[in-house]
PDB file of C-alpha atoms and ligand atoms in Angstrom:
ATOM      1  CA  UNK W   1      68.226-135.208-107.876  1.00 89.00           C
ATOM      2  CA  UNK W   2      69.185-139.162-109.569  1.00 95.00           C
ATOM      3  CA  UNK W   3      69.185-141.903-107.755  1.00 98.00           C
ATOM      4  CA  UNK W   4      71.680-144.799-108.974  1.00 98.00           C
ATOM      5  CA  UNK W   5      70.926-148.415-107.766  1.00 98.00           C
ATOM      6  CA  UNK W   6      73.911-150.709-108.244  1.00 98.00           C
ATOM      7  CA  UNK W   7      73.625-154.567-107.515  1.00 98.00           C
ATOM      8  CA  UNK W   8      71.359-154.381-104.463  1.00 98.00           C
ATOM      9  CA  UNK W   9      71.178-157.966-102.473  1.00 98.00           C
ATOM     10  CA  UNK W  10      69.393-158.041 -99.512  1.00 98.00           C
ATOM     11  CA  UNK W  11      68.965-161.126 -97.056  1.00 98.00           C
ATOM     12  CA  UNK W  12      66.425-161.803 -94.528  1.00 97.00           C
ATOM     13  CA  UNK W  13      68.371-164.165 -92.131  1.00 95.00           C
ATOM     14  CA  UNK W  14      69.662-166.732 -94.824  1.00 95.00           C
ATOM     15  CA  UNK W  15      67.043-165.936 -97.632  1.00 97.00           C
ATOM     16  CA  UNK W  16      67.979-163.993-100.253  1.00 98.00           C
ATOM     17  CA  UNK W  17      65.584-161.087-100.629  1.00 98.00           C
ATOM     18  CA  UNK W  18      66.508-158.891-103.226  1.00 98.00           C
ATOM     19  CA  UNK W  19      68.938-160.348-105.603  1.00 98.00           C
ATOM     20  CA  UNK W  20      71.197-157.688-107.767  1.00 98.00           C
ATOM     21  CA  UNK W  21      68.641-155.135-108.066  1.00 98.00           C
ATOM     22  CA  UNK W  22      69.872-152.171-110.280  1.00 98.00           C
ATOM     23  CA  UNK W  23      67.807-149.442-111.528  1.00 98.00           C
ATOM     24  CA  UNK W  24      68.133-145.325-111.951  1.00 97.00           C
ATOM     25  CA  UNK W  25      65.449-142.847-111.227  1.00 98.00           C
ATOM     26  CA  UNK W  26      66.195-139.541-113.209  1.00 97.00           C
ATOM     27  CA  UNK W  27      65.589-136.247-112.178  1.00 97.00           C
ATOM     28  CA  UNK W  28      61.357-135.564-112.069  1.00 97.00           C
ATOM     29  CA  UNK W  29      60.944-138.737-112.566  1.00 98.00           C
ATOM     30  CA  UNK W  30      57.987-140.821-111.230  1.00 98.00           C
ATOM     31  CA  UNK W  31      58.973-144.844-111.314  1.00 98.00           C
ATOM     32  CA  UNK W  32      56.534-147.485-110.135  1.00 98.00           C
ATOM     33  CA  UNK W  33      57.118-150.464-108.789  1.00 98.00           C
ATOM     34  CA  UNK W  34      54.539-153.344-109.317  1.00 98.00           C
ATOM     35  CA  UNK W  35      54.907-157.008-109.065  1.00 98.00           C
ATOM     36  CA  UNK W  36      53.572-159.863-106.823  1.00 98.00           C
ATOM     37  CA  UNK W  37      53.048-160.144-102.704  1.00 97.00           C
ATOM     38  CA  UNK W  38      55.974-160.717-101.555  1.00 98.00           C
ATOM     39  CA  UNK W  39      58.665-159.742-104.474  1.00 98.00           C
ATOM     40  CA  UNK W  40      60.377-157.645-102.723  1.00 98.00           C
ATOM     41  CA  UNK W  41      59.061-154.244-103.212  1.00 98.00           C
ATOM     42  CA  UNK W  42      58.648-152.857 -99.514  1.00 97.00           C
ATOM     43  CA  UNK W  43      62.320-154.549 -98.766  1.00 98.00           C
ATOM     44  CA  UNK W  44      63.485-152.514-101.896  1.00 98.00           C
ATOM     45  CA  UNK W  45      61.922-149.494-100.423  1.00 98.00           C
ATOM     46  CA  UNK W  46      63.042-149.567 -97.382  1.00 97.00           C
ATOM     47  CA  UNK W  47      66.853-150.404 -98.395  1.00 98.00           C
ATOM     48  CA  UNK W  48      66.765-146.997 -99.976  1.00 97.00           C
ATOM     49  CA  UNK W  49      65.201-145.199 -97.647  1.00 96.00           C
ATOM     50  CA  UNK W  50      68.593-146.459 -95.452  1.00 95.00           C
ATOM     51  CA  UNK W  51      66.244-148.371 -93.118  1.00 94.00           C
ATOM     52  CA  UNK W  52      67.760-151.770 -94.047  1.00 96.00           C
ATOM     53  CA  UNK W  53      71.185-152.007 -94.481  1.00 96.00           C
ATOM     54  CA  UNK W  54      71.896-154.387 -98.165  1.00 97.00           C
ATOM     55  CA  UNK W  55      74.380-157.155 -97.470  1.00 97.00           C
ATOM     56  CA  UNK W  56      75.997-155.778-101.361  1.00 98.00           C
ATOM     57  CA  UNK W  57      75.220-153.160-103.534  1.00 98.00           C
ATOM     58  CA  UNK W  58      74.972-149.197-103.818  1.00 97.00           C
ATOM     59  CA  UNK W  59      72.820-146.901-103.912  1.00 98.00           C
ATOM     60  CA  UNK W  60      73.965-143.564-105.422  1.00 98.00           C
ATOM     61  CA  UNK W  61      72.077-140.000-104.518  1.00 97.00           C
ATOM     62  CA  UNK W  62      73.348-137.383-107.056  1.00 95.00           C
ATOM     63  CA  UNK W  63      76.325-139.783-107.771  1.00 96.00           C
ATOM     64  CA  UNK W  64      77.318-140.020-103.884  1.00 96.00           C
ATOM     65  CA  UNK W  65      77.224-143.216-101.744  1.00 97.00           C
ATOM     66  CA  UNK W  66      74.261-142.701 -99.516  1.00 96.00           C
ATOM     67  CA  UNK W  67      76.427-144.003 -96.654  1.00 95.00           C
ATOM     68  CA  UNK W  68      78.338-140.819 -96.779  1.00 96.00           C
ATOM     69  CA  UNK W  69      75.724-138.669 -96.104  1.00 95.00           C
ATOM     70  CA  UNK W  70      75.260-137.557 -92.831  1.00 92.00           C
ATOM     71  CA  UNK W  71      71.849-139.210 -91.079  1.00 88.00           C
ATOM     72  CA  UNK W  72      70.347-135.562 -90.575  1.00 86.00           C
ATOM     73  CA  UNK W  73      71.071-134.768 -94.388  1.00 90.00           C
ATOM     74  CA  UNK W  74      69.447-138.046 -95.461  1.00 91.00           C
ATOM     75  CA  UNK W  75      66.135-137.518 -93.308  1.00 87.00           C
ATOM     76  CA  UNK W  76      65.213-134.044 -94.988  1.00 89.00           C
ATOM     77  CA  UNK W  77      66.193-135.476 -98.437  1.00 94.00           C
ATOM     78  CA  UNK W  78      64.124-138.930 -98.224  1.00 96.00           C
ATOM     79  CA  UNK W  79      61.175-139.477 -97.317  1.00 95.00           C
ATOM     80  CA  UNK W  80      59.888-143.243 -96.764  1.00 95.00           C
ATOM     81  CA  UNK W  81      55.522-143.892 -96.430  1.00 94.00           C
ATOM     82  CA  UNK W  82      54.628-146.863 -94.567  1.00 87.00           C
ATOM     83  CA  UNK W  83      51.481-148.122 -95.559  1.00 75.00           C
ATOM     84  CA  UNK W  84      51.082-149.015 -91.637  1.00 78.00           C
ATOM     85  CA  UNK W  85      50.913-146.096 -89.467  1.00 76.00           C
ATOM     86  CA  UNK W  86      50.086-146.421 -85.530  1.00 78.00           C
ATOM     87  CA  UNK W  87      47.335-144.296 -85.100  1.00 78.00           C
ATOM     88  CA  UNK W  88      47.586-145.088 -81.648  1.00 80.00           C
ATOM     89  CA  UNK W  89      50.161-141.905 -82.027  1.00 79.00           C
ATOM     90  CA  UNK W  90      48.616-139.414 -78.933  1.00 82.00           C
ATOM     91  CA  UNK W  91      48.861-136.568 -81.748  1.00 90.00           C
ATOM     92  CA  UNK W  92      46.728-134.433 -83.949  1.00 95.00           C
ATOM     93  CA  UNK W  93      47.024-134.466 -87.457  1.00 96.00           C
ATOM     94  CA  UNK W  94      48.747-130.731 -86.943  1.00 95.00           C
ATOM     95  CA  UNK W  95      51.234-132.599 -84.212  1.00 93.00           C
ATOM     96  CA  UNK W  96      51.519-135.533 -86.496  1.00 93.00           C
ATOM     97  CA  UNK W  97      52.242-133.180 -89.626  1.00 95.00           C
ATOM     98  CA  UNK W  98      54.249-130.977 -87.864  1.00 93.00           C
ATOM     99  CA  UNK W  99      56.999-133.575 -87.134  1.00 90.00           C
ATOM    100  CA  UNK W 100      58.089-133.906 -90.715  1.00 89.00           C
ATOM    101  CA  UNK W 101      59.420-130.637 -90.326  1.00 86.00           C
ATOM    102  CA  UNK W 102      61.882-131.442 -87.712  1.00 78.00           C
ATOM    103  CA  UNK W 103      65.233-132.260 -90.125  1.00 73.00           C
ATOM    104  CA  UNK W 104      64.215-128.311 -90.648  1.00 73.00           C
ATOM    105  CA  UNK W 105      64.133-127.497 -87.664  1.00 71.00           C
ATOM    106  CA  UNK W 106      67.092-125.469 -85.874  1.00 69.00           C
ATOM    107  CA  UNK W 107      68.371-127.608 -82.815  1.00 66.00           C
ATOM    108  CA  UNK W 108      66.498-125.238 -80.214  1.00 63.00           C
ATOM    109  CA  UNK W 109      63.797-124.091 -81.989  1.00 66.00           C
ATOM    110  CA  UNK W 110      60.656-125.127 -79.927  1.00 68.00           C
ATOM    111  CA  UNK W 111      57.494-123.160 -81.712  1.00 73.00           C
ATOM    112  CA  UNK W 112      57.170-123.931 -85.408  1.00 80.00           C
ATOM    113  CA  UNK W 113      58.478-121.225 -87.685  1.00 83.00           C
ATOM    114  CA  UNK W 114      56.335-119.136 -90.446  1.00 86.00           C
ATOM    115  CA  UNK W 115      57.944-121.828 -92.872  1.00 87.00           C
ATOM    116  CA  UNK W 116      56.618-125.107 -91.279  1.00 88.00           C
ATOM    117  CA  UNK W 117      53.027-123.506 -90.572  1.00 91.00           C
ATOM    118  CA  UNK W 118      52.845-122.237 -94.738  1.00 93.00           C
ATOM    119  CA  UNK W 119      54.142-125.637 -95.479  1.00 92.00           C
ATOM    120  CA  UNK W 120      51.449-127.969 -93.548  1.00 95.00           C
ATOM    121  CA  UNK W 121      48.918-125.434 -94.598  1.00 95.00           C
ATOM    122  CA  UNK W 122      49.621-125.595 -98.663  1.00 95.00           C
ATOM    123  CA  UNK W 123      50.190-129.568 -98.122  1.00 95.00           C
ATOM    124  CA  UNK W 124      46.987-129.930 -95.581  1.00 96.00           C
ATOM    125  CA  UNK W 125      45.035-128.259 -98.586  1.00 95.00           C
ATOM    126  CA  UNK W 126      46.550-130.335-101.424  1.00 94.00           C
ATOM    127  CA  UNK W 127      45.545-133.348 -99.719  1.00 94.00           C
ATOM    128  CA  UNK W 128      42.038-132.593 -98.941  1.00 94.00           C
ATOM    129  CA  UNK W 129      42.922-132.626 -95.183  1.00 96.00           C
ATOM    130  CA  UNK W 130      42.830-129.026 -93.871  1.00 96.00           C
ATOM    131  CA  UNK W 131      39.392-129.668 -92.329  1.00 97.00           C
ATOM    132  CA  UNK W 132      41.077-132.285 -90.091  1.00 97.00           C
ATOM    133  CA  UNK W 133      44.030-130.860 -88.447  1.00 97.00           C
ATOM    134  CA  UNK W 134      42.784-130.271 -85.044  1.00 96.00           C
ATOM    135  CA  UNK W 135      41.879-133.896 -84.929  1.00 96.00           C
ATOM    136  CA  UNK W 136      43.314-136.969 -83.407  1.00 95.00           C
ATOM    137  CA  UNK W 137      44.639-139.658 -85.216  1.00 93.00           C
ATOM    138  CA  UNK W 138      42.704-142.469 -84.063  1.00 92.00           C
ATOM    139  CA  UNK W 139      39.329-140.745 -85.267  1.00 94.00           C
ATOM    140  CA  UNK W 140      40.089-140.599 -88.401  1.00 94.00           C
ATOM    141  CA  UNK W 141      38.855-142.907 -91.623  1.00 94.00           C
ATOM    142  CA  UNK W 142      41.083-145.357 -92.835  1.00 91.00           C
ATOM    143  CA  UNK W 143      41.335-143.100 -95.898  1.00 93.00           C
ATOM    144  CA  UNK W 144      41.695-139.756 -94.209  1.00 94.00           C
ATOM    145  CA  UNK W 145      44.164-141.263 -92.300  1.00 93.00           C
ATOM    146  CA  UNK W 146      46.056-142.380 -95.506  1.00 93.00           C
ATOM    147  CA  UNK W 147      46.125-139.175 -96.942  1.00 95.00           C
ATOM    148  CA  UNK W 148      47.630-137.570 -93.505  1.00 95.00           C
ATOM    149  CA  UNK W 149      50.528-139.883 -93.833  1.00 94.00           C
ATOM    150  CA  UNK W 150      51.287-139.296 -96.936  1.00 95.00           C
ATOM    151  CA  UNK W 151      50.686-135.126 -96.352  1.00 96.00           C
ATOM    152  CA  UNK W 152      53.206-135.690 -93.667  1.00 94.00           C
ATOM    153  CA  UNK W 153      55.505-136.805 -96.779  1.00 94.00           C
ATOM    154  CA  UNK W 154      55.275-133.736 -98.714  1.00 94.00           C
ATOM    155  CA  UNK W 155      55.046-131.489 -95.367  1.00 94.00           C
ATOM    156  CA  UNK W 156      59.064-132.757 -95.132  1.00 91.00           C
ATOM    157  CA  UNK W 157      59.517-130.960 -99.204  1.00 91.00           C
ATOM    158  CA  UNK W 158      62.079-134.174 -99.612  1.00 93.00           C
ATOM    159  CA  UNK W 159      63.983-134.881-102.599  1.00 95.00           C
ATOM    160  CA  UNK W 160      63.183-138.623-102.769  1.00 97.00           C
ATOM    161  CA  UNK W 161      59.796-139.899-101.753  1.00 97.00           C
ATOM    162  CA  UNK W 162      58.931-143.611-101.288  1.00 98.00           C
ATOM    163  CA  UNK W 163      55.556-144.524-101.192  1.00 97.00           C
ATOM    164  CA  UNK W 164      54.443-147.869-100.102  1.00 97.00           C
ATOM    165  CA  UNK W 165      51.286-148.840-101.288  1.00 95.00           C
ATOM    166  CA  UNK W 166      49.855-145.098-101.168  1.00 94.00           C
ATOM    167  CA  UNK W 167      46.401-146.306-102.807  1.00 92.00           C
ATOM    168  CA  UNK W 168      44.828-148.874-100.701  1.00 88.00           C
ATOM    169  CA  UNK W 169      42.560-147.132 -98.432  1.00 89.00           C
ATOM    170  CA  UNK W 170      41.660-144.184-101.008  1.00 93.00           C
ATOM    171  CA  UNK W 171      38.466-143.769-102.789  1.00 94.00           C
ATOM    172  CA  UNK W 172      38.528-143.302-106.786  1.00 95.00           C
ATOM    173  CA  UNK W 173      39.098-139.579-106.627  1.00 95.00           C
ATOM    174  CA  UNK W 174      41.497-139.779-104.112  1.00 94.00           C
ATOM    175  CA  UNK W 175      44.007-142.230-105.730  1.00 95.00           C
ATOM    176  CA  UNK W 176      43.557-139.818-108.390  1.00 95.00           C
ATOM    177  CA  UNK W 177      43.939-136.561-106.545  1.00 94.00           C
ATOM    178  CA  UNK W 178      46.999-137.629-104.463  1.00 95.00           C
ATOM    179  CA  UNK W 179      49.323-139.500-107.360  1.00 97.00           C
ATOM    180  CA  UNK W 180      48.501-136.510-109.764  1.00 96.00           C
ATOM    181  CA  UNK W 181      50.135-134.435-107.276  1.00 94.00           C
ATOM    182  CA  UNK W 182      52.792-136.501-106.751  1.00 96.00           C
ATOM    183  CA  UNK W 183      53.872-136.661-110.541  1.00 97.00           C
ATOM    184  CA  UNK W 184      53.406-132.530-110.370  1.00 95.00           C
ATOM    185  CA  UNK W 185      55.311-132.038-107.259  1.00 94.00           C
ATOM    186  CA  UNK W 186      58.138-134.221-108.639  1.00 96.00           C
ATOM    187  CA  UNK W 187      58.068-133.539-112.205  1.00 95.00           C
ATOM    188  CA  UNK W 188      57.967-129.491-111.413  1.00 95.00           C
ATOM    189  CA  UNK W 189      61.023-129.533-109.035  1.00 93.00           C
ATOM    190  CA  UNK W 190      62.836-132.181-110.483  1.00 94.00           C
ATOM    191  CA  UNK W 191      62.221-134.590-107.597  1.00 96.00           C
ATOM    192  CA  UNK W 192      62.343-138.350-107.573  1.00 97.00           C
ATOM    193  CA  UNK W 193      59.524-140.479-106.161  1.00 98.00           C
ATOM    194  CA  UNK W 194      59.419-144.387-106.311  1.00 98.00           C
ATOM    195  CA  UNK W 195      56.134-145.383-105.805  1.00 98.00           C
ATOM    196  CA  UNK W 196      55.114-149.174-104.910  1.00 98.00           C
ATOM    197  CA  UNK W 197      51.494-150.229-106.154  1.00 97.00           C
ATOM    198  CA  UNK W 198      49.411-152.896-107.011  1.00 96.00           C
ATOM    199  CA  UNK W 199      46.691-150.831-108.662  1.00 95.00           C
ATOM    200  CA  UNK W 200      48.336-151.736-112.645  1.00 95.00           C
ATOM    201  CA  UNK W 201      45.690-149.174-113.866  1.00 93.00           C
ATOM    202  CA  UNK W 202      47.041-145.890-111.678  1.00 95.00           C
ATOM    203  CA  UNK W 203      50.597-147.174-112.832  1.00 96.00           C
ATOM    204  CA  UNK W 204      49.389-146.941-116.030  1.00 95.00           C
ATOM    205  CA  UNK W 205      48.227-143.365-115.543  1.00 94.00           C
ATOM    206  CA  UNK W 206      51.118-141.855-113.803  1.00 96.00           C
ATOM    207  CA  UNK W 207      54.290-144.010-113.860  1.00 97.00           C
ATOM    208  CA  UNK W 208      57.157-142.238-116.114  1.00 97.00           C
ATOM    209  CA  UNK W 209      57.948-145.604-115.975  1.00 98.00           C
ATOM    210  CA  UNK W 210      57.224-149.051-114.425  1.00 98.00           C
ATOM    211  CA  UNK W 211      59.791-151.778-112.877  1.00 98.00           C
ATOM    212  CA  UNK W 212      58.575-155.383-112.319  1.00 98.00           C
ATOM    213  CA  UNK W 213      60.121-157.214-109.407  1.00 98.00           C
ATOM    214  CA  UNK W 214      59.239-160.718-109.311  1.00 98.00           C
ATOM    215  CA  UNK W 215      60.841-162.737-106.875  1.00 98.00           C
ATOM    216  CA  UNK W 216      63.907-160.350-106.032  1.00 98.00           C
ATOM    217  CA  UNK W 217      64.629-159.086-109.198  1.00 98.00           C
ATOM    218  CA  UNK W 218      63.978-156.556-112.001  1.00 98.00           C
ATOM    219  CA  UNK W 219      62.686-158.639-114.743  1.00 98.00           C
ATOM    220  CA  UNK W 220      61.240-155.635-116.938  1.00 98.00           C
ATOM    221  CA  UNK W 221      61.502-151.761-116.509  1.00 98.00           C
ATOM    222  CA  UNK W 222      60.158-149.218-119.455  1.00 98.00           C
ATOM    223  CA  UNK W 223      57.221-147.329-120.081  1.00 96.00           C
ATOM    224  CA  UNK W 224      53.851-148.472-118.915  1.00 95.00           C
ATOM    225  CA  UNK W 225      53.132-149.167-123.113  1.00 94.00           C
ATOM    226  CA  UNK W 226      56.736-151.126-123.138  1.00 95.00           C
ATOM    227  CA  UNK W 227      55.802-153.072-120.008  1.00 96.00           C
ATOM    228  CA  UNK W 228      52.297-153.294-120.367  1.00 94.00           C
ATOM    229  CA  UNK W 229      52.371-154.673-123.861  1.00 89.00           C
ATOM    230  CA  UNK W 230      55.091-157.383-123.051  1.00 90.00           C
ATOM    231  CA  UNK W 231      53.855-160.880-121.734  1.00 92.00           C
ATOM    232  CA  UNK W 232      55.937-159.889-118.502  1.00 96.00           C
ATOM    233  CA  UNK W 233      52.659-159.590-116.675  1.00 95.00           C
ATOM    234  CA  UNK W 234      51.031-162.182-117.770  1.00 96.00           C
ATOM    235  CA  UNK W 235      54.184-164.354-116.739  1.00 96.00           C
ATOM    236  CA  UNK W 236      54.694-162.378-113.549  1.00 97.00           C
ATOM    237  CA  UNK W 237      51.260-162.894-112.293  1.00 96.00           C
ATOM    238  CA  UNK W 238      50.179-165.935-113.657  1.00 96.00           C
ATOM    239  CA  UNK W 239      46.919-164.251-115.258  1.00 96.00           C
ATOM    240  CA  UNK W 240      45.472-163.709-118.848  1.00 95.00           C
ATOM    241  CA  UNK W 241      45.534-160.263-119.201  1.00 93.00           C
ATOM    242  CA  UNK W 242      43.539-157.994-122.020  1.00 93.00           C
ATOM    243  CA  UNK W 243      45.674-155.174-123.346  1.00 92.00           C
ATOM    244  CA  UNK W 244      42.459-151.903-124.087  1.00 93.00           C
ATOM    245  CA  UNK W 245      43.362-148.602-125.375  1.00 91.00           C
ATOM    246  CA  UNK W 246      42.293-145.518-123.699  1.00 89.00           C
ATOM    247  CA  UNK W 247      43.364-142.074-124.313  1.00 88.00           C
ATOM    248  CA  UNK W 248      46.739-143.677-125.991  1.00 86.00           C
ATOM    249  CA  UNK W 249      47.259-145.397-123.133  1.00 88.00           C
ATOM    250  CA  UNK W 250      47.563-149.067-122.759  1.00 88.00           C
ATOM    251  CA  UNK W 251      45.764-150.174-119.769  1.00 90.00           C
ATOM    252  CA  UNK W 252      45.834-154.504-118.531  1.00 91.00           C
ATOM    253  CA  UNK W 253      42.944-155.867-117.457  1.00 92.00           C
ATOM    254  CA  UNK W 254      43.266-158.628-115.720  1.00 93.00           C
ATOM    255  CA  UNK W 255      40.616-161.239-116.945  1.00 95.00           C
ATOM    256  CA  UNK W 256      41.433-164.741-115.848  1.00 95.00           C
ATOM    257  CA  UNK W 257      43.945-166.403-113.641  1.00 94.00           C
ATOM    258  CA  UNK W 258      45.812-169.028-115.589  1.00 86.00           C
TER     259      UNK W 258
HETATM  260  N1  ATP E   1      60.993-158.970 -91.211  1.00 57.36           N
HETATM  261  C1  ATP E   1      61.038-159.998 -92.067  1.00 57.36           C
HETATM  262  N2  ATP E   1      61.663-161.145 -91.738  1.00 57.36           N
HETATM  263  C2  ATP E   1      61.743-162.179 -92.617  1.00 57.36           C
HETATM  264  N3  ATP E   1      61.221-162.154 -93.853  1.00 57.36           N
HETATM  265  C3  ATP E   1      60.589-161.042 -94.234  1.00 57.36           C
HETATM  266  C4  ATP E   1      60.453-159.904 -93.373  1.00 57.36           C
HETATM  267  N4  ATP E   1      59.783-158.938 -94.031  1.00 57.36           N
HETATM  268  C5  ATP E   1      59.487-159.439 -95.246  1.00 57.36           C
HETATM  269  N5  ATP E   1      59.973-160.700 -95.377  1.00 57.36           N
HETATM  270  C6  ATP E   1      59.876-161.552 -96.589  1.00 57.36           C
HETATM  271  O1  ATP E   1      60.561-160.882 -97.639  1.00 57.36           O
HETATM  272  C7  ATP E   1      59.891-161.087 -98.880  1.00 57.36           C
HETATM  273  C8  ATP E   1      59.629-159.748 -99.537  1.00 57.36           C
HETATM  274  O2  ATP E   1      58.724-159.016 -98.729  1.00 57.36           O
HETATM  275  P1  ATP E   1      58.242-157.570 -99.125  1.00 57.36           P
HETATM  276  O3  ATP E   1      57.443-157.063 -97.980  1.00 57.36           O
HETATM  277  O4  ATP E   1      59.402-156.760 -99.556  1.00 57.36           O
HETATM  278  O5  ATP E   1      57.323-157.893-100.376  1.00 57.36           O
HETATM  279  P2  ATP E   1      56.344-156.923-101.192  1.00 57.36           P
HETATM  280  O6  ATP E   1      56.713-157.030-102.630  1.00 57.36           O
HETATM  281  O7  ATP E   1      56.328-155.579-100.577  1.00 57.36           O
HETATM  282  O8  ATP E   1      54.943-157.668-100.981  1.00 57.36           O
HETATM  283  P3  ATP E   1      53.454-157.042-100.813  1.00 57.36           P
HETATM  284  O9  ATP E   1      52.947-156.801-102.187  1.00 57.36           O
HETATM  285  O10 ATP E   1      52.719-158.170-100.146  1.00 57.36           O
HETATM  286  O11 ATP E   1      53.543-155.813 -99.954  1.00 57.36           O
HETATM  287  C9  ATP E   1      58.626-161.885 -98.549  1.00 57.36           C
HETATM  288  O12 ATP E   1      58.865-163.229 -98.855  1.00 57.36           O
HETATM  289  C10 ATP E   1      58.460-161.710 -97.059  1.00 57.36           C
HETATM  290  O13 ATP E   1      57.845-162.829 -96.485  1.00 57.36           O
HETATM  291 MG1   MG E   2      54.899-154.450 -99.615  1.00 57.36          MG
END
């Protein structure tokens, strides 16, 4: 699976949103995108995940226009995380996870299938949730509840997987434990996530490679050392950042806003 992005502009009423946004995602490849509130990143997101329609541009799945896929094909192949989930959902986290399986689904099945129950329980495991499926959504943690949405991701076995801002509610193991098995789930089956974060220092740790968007555009994409040791963030962010060296990794922290 490759995803080609050709000239993406997006407009909400007359602003211009995203403006001629092109980038390519190879197979197993894990891209983050990082770069102020408000650049664009969700929009971008979302305009591949087909839920906004771009006024121009393309975007290619294994060299087809996504437009040509049927809707069906596209919703077992991508698979979009909202960082805001209604947990006012009537559902269990089984319910909840069992959903994802639907574009699976044959059109009368009504009980779940050996397939969707060894799928939520290897993903329900993964995620540290397996002790939780018999709950309801609204009495969960903010961070348990995190890591169900995202399950729900993986419970779908897409292709593409967009995650918005998968980080915020998770404690330091958790941000770990959930982005190192996104790089392993994508890297092993030659997947493609796009993952949007603020956290530079997890982007540092498991980005194949970082964009920067800053106000609708691309203004740097490489590897975490190419980005990281450019002034792009600096510039970007408007904050004096200190470049340290861990583990051959180049890692900014932020240490005064200019
Ligand atoms: N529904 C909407 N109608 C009008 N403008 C919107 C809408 N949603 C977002 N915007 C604007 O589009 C721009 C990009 O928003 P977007 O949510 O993509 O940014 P972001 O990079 O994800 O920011 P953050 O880091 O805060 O999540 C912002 O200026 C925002 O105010
Ligand atoms: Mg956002």
């Amino acid at each position: 699976m490759r995803i080609r992005i050709r000239d993406i502009e997006f407009y909400y009423n007359s602003t211009k949103i995203l403006d001629g946004i092109t980038l390519e995602v190879g197979e197993g490849e894990n891209l983050y995108i990082i770069g102020p509130n408000g650049a664009g990143k969700t929009t971008l997101l979302k305009v591949i995940a087909r839920v906004l329609e771009p006024l121009k541009g393309v975007v290619y799945i294994d060299g087809k226009d996504y437009r040509l896929y049927n809707p069906r094909e596209l919703a077992k192949m991508i698979s979009y995380v909202d960082p805001h989930v209604d947990r006012s959902i009537p559902s269990t986290v089984y319910h909840f996870l069992l959903t994802a399986r639907y574009p699976h689904q044959k059109s009368l099945q009504i009980v779940e299938s050996e397939d969707d129950v060894v799928a939520i329980d290897r993903v329900a495991k993964a995620f540290g949730i397996d002790h939780l499926l018999d709950r309801r959504l609204d009495q969960l943690s903010s961070g348990e509840l995190q890591r169900v949405v995202i399950a729900r991701a993986f419970v779908q076995e897409p292709e593409i997987v967009l995650l918005d801002e998968p980080s915020a509610f998770l404690d330091i193991r958790y941000r770990m434990e959930v982005l190192e098995y996104v790089k392993r789930f994508i890297s092993s089956s030659n997947r493609v996530a796009i993952v949007a974060i603020h956290d530079l220092y997890l982007a540092s740790l498991y980005a194949d490679r970082i964009a920067v968007l800053s106000n609708g555009r691309i203004v740097a994409v490489g590897t975490p050392e190419e980005v990281f040791s450019s002034r792009v963030i600096e510039d970007v962010y408007g904050v004096k950042i200190e470049l340290i060296q861990i583990n051959g990794r180049y890692i900014p922290i932020p240490v005064e806003t200019r």
